[in-house]
N, CA and C atoms as an extended XYZ file, in Angstrom:
471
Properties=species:S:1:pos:R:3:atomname:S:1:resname:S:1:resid:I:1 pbc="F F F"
N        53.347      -26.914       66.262 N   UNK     1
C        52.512      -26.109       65.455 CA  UNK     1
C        51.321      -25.624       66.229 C   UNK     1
N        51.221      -24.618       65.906 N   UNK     2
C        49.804      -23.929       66.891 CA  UNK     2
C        48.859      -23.514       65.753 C   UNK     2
N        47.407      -24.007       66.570 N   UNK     3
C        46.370      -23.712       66.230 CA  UNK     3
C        46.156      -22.038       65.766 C   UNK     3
N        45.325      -21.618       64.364 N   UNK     4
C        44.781      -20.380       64.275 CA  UNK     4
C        44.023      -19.691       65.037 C   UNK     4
N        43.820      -18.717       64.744 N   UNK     5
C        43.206      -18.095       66.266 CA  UNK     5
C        41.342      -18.090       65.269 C   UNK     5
N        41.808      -18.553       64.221 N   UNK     6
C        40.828      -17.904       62.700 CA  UNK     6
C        39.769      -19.645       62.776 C   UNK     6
N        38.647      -19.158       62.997 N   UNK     7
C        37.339      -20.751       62.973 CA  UNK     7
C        37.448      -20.741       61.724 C   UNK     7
N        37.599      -22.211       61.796 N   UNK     8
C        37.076      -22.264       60.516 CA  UNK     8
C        35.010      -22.974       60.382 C   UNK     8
N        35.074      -22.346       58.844 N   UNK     9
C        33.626      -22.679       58.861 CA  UNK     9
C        33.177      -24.197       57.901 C   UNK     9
N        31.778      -24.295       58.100 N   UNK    10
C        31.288      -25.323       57.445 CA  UNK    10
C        30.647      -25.226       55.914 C   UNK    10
N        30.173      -23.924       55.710 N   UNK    11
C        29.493      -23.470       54.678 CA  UNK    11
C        30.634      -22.583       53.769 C   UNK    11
N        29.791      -22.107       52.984 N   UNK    12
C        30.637      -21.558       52.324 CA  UNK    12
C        30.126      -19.600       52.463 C   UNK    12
N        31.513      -19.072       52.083 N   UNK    13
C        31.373      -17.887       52.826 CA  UNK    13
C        30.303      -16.776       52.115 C   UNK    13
N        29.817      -17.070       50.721 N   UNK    14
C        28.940      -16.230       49.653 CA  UNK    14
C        28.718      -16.832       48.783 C   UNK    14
N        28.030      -16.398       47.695 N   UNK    15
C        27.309      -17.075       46.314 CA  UNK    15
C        27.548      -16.514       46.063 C   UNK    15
N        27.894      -16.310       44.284 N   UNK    16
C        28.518      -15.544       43.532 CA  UNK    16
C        28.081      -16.406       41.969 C   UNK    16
N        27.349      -15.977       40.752 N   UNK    17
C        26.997      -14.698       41.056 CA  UNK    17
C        25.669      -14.130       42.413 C   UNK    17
N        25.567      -13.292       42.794 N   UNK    18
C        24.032      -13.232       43.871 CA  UNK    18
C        22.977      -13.823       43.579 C   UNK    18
N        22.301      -14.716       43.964 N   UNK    19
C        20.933      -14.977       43.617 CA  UNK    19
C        19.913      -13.621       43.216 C   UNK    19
N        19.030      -14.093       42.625 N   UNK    20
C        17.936      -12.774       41.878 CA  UNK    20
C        17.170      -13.351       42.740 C   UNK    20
N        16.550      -11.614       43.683 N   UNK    21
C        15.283      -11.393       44.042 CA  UNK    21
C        14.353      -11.988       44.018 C   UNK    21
N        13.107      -12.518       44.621 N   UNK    22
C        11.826      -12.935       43.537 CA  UNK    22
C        10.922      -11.729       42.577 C   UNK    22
N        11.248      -10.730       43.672 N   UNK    23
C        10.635       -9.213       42.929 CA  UNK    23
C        11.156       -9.307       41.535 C   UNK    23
N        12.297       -9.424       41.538 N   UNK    24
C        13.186       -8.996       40.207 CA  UNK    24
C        13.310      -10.115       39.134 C   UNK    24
N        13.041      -11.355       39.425 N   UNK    25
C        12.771      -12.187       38.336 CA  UNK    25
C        11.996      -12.284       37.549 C   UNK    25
N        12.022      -12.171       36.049 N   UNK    26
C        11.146      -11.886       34.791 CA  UNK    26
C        10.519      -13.736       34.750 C   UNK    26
N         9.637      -13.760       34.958 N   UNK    27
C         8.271      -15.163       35.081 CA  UNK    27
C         7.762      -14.361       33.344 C   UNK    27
N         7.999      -15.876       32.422 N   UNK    28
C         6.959      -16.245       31.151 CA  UNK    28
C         5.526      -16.173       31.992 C   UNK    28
N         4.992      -14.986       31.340 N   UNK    29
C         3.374      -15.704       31.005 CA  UNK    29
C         2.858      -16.685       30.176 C   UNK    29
N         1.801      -16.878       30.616 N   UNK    30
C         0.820      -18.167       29.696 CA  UNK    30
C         0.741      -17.183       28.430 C   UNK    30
N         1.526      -17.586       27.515 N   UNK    31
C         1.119      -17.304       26.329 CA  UNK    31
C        -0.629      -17.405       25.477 C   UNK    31
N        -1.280      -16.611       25.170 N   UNK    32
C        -2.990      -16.575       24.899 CA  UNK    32
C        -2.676      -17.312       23.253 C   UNK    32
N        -2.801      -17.978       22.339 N   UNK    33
C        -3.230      -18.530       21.383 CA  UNK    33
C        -3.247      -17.518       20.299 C   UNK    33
N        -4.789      -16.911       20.508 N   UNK    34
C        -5.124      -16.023       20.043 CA  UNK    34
C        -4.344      -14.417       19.377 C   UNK    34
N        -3.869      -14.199       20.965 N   UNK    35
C        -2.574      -12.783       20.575 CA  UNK    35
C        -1.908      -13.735       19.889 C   UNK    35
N        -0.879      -14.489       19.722 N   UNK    36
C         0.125      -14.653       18.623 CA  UNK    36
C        -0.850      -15.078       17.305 C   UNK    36
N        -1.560      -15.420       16.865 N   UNK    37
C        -1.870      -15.474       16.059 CA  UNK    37
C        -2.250      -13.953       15.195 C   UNK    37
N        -3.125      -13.027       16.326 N   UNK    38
C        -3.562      -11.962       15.868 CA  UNK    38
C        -2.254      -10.828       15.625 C   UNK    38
N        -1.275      -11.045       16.193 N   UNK    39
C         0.115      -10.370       15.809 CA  UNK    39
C         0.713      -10.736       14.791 C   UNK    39
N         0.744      -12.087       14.453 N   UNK    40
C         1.608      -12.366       13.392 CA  UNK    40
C         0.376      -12.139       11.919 C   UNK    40
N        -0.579      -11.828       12.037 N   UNK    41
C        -1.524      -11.518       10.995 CA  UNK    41
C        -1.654      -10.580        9.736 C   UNK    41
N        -0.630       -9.590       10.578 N   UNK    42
C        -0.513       -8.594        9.166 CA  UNK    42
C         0.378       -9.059        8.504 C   UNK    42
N         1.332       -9.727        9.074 N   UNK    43
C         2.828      -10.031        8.317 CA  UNK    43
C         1.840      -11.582        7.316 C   UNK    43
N         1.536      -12.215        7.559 N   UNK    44
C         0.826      -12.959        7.127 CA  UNK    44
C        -0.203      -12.861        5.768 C   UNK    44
N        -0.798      -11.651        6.204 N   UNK    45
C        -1.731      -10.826        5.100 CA  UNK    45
C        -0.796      -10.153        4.099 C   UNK    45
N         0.412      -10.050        4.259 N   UNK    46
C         1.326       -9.076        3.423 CA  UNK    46
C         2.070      -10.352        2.768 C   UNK    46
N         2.019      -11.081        3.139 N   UNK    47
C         2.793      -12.459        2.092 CA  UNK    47
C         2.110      -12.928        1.441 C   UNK    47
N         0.843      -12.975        1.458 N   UNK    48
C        -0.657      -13.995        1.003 CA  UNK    48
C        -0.312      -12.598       -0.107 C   UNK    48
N        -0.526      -11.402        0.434 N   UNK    49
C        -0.716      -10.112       -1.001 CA  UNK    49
C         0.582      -10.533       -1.769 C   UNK    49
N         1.541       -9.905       -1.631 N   UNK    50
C         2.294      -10.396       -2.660 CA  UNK    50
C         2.807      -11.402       -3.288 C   UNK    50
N         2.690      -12.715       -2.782 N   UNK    51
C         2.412      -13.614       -3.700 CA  UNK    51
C         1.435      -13.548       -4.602 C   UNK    51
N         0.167      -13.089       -4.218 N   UNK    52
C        -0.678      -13.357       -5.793 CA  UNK    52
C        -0.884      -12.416       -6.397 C   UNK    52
N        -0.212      -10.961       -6.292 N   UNK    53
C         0.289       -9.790       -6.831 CA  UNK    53
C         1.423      -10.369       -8.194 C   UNK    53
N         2.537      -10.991       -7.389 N   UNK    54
C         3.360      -11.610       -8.066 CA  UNK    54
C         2.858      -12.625       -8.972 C   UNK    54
N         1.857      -13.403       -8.866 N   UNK    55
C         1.482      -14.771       -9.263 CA  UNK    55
C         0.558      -14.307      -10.999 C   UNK    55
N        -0.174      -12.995      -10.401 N   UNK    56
C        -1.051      -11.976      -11.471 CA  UNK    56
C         0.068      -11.678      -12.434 C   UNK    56
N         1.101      -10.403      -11.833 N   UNK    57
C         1.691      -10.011      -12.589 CA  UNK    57
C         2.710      -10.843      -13.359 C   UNK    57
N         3.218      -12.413      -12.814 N   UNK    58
C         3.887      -13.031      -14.179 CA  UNK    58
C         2.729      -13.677      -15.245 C   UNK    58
N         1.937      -14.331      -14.448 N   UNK    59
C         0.877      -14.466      -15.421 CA  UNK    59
C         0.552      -13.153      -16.523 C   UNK    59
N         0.337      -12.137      -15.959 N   UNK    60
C         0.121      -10.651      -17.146 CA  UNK    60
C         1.790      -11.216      -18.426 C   UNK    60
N         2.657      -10.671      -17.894 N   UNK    61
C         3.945      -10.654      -18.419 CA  UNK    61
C         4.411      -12.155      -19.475 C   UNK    61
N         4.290      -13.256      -19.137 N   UNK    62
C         4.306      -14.065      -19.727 CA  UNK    62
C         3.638      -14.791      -20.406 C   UNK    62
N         2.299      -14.301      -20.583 N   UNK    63
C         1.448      -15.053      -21.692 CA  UNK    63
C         1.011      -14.194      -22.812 C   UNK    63
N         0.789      -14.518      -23.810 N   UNK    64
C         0.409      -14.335      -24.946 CA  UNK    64
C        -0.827      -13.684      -25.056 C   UNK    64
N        -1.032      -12.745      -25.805 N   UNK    65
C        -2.079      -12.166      -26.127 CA  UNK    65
C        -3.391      -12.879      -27.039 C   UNK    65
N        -4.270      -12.602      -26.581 N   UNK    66
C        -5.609      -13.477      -26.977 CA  UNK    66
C        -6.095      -13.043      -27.965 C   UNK    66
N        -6.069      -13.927      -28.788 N   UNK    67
C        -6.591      -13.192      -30.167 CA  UNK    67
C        -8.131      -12.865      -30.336 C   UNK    67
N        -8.885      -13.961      -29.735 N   UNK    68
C       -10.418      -13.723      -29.639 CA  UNK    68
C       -10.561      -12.557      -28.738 C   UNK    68
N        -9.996      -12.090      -28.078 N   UNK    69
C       -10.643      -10.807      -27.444 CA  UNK    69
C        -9.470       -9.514      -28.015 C   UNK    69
N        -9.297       -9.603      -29.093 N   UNK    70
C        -8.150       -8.709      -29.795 CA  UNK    70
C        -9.191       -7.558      -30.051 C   UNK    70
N        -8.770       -6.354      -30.143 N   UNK    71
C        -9.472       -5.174      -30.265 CA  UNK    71
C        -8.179       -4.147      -31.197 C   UNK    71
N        -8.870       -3.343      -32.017 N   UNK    72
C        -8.207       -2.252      -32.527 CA  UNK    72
C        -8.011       -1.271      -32.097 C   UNK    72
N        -7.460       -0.118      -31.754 N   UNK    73
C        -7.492        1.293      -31.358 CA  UNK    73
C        -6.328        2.596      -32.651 C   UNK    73
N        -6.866        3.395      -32.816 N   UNK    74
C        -6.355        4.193      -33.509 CA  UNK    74
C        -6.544        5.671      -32.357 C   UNK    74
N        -5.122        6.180      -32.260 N   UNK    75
C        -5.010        7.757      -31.299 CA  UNK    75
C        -3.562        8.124      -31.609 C   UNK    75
N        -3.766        8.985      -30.864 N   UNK    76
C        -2.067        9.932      -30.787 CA  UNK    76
C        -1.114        9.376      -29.587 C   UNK    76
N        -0.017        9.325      -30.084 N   UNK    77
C         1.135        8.810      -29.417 CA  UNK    77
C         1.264        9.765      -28.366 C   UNK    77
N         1.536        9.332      -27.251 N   UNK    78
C         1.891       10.824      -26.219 CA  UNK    78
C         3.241       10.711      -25.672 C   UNK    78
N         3.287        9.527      -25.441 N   UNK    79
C         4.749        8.845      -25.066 CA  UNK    79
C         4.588        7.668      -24.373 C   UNK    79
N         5.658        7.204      -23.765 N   UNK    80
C         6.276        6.148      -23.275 CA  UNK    80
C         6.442        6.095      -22.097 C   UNK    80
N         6.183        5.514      -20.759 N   UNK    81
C         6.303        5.351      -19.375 CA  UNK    81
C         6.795        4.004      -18.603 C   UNK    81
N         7.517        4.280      -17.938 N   UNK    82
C         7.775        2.912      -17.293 CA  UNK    82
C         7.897        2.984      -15.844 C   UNK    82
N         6.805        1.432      -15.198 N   UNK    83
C         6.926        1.103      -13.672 CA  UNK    83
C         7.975        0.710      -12.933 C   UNK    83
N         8.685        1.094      -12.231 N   UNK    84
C         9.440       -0.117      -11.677 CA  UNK    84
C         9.659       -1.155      -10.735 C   UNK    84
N         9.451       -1.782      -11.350 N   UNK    85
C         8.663       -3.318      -10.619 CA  UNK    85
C         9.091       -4.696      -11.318 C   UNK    85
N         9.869       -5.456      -10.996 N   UNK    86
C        10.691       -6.281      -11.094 CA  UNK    86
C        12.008       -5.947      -11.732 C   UNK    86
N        12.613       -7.270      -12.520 N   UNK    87
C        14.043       -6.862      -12.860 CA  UNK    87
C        14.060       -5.806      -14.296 C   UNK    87
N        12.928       -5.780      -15.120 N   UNK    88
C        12.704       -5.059      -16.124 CA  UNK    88
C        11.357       -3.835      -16.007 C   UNK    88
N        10.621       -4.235      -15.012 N   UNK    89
C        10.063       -3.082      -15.028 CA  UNK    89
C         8.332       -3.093      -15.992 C   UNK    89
N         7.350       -2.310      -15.627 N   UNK    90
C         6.099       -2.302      -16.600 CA  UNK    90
C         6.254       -1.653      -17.421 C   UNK    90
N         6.218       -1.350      -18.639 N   UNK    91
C         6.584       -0.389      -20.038 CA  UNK    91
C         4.682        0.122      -20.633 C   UNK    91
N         4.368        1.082      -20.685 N   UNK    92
C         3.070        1.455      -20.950 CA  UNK    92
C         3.523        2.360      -22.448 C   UNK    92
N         2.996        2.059      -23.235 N   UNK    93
C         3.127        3.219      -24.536 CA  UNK    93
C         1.591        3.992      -24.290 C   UNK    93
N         1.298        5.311      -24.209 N   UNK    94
C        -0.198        5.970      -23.981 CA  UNK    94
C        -0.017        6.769      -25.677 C   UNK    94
N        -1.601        6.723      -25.469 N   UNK    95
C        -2.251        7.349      -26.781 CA  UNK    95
C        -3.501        7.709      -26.471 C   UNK    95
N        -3.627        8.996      -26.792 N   UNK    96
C        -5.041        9.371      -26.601 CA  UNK    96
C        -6.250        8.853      -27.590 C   UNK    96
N        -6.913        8.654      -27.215 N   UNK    97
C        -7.839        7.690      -28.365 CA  UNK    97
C        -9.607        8.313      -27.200 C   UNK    97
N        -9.958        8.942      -28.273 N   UNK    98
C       -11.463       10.140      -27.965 CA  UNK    98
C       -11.220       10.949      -26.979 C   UNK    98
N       -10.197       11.701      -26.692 N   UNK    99
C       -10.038       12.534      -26.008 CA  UNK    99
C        -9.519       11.876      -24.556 C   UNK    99
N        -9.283       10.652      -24.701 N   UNK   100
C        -9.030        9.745      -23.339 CA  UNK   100
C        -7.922        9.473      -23.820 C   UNK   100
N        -6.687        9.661      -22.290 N   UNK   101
C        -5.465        9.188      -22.465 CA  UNK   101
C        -5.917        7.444      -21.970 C   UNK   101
N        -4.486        6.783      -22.569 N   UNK   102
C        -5.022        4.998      -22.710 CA  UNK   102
C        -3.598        4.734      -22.031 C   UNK   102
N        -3.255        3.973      -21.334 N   UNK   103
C        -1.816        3.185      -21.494 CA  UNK   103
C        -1.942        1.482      -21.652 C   UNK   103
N        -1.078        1.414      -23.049 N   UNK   104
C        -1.370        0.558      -22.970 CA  UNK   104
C         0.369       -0.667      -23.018 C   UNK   104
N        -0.083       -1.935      -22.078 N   UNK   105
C         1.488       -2.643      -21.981 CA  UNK   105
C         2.136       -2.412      -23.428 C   UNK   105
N         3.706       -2.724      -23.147 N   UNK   106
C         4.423       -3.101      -23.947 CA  UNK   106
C         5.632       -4.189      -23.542 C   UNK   106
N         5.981       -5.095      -24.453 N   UNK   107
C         7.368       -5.294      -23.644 CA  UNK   107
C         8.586       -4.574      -23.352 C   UNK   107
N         9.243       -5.114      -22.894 N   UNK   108
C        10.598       -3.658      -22.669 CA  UNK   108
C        11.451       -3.768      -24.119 C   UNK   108
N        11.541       -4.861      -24.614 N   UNK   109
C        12.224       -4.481      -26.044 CA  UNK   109
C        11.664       -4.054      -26.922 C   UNK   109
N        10.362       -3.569      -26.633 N   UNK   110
C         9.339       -2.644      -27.585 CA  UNK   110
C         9.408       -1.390      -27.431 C   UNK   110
N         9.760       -1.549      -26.075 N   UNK   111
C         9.887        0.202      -25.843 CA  UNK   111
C        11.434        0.819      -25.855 C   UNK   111
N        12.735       -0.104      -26.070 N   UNK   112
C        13.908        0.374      -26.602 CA  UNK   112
C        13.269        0.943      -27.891 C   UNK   112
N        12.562       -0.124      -29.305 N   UNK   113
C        12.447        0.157      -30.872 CA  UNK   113
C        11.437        1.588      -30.729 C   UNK   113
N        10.492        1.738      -29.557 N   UNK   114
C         9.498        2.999      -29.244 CA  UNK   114
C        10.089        4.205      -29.176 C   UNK   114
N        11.325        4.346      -28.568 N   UNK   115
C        11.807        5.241      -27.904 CA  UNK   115
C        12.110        6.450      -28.978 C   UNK   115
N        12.192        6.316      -29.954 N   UNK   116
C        12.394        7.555      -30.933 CA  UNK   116
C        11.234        7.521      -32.198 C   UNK   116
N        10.412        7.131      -31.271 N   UNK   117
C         8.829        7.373      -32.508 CA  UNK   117
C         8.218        8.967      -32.087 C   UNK   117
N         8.034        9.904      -32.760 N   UNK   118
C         7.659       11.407      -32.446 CA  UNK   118
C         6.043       11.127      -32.036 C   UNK   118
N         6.070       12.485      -30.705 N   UNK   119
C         4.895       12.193      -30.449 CA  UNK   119
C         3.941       12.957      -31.226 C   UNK   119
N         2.638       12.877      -30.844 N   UNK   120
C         1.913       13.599      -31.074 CA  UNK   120
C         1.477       12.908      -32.871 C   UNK   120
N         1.601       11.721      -33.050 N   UNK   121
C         1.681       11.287      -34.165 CA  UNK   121
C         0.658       10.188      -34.203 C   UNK   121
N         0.022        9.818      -35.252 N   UNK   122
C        -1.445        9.298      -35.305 CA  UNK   122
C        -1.014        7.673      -34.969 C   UNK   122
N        -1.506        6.663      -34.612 N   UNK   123
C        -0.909        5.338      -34.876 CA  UNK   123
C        -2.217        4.763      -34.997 C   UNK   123
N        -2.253        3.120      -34.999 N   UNK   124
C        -3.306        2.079      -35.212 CA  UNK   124
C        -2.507        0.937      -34.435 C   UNK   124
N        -3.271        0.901      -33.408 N   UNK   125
C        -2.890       -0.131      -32.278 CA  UNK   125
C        -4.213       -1.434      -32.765 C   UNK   125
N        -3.459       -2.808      -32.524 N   UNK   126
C        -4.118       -3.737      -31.652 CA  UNK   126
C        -3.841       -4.642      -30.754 C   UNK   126
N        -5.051       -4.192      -29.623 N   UNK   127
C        -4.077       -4.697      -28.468 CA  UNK   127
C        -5.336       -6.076      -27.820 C   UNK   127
N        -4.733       -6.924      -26.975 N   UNK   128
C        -5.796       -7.982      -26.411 CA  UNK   128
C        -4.880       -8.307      -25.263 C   UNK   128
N        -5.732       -8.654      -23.698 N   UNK   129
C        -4.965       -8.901      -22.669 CA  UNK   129
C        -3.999      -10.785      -23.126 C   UNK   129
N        -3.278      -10.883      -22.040 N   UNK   130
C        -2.802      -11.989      -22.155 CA  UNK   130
C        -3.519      -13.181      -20.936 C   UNK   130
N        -4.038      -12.586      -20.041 N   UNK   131
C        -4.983      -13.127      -18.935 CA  UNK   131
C        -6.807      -12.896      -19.433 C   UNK   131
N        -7.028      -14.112      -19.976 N   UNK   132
C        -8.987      -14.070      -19.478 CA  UNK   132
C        -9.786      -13.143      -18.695 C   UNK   132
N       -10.179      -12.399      -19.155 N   UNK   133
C       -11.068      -11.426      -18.762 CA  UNK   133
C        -9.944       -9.976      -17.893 C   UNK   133
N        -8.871      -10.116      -18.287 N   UNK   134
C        -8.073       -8.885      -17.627 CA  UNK   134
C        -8.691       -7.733      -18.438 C   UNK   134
N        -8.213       -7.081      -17.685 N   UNK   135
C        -8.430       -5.288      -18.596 CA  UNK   135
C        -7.463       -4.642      -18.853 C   UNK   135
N        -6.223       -5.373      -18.398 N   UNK   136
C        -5.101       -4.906      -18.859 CA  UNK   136
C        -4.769       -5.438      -20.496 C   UNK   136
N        -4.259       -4.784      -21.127 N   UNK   137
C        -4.107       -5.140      -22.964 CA  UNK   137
C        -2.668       -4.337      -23.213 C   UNK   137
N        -2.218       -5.452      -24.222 N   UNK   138
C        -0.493       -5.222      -24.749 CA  UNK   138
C        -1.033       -4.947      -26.237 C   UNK   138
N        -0.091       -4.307      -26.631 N   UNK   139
C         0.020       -3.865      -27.913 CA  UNK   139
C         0.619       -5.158      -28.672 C   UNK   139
N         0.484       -5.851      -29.592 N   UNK   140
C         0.288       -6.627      -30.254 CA  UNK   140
C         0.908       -6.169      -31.682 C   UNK   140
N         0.369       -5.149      -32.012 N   UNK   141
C         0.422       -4.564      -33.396 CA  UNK   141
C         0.853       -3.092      -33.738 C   UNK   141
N         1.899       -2.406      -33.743 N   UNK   142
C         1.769       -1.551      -34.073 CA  UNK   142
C         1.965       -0.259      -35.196 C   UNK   142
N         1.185        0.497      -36.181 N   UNK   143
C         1.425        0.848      -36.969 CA  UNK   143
C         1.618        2.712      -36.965 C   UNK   143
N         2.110        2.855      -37.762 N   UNK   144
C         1.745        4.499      -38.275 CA  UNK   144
C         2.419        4.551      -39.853 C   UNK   144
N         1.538        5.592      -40.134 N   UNK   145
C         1.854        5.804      -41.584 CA  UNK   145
C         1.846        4.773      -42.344 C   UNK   145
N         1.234        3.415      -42.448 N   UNK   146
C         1.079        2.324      -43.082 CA  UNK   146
C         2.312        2.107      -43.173 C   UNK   146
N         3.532        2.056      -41.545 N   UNK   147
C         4.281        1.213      -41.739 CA  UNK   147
C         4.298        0.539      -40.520 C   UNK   147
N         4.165       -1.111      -40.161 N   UNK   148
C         4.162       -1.759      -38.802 CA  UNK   148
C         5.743       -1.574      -37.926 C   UNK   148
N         5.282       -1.025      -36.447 N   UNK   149
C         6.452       -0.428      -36.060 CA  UNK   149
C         7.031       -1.831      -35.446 C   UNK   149
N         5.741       -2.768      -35.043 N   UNK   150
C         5.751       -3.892      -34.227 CA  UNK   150
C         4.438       -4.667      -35.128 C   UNK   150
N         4.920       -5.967      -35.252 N   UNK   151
C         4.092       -6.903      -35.602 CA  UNK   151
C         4.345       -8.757      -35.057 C   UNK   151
N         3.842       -8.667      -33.990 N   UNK   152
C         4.116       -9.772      -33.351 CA  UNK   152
C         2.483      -11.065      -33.115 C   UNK   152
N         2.134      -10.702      -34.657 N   UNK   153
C         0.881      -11.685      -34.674 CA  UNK   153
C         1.495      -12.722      -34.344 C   UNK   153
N         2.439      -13.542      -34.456 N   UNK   154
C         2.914      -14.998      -34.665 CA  UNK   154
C         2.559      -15.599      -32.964 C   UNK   154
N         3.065      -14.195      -31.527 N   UNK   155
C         2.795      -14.680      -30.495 CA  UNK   155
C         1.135      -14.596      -30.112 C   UNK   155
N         0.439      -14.880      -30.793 N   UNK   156
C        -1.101      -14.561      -30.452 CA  UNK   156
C        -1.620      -16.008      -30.083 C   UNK   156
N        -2.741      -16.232      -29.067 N   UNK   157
C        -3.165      -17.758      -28.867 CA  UNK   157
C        -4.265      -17.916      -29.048 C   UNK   157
């Protein structure tokens, strides 16, 4: 048997994949404290808001209207409007009352029985918020022609 004419070697003949550059290697910086905090801040400020957006508006929606701060209003029906904003939505019945349009809440199954009351028609509202010192106010009571369209004294606290 005869020797190759071919050396052999000790190493090996390449690396594979190639080693990276030092130019070309992406090095973590020292992360600053501060920047991540100040980046993640709006997203932060936008969760803090709608939670107590949310926290307001079930509080509005689920409590009962206050009878000690109950108020009367008598105006013209103009119509019916609705927000949409959660699974049912804000329901406003407006009435002009002294030349000022008003909206005032309703629930949404108030405003199915609303929906074919003619406008432009005199009524006698009383309405009181369901939150302490809100300025928002639900209709509570509602009449025309000395007949109650809605009378839900029983939920009053």
């Amino acid at each position: 048997m005869s020797k190759s004419p071919v050396k052999r070697t000790r190493k090996k003949r390449y690396d594979w994949p190639p080693p990276v550059a030092p130019e070309d290697a992406y090095v973590v910086k020292q992360k600053n404290p501060i920047h991540s905090v100040l980046t993640a801040l709006p997203v932060i400020m936008l969760v803090v808001g709608l939670y107590f957006y949310y926290q307001a508006e079930s509080a509005q929606s689920e409590g009962s209207p206050i009878r000690a701060q109950s108020k009367t209003l008598q105006g013209i029906f103009t119509g019916l409007s609705v927000v949409q904003s959660g699974a049912e939505g804000r329901h406003y019945l407006w009435v002009t009352v002294n030349d000022k349009p008003r909206g005032v809440r309703i629930q949404p199954h108030h405003a199915e029985q609303l929906d074919t009351l003619p406008r432009n028609t005199q009524l006698n509202l009383k309405v009181a918020p369901t939150v302490q010192g809100s300025r928002t106010v639900w209709a509570w009571y509602i009449e025309q022609n000395g007949q109650a369209l809605i009378d839900d004294e029983a939920l009053l606290q």
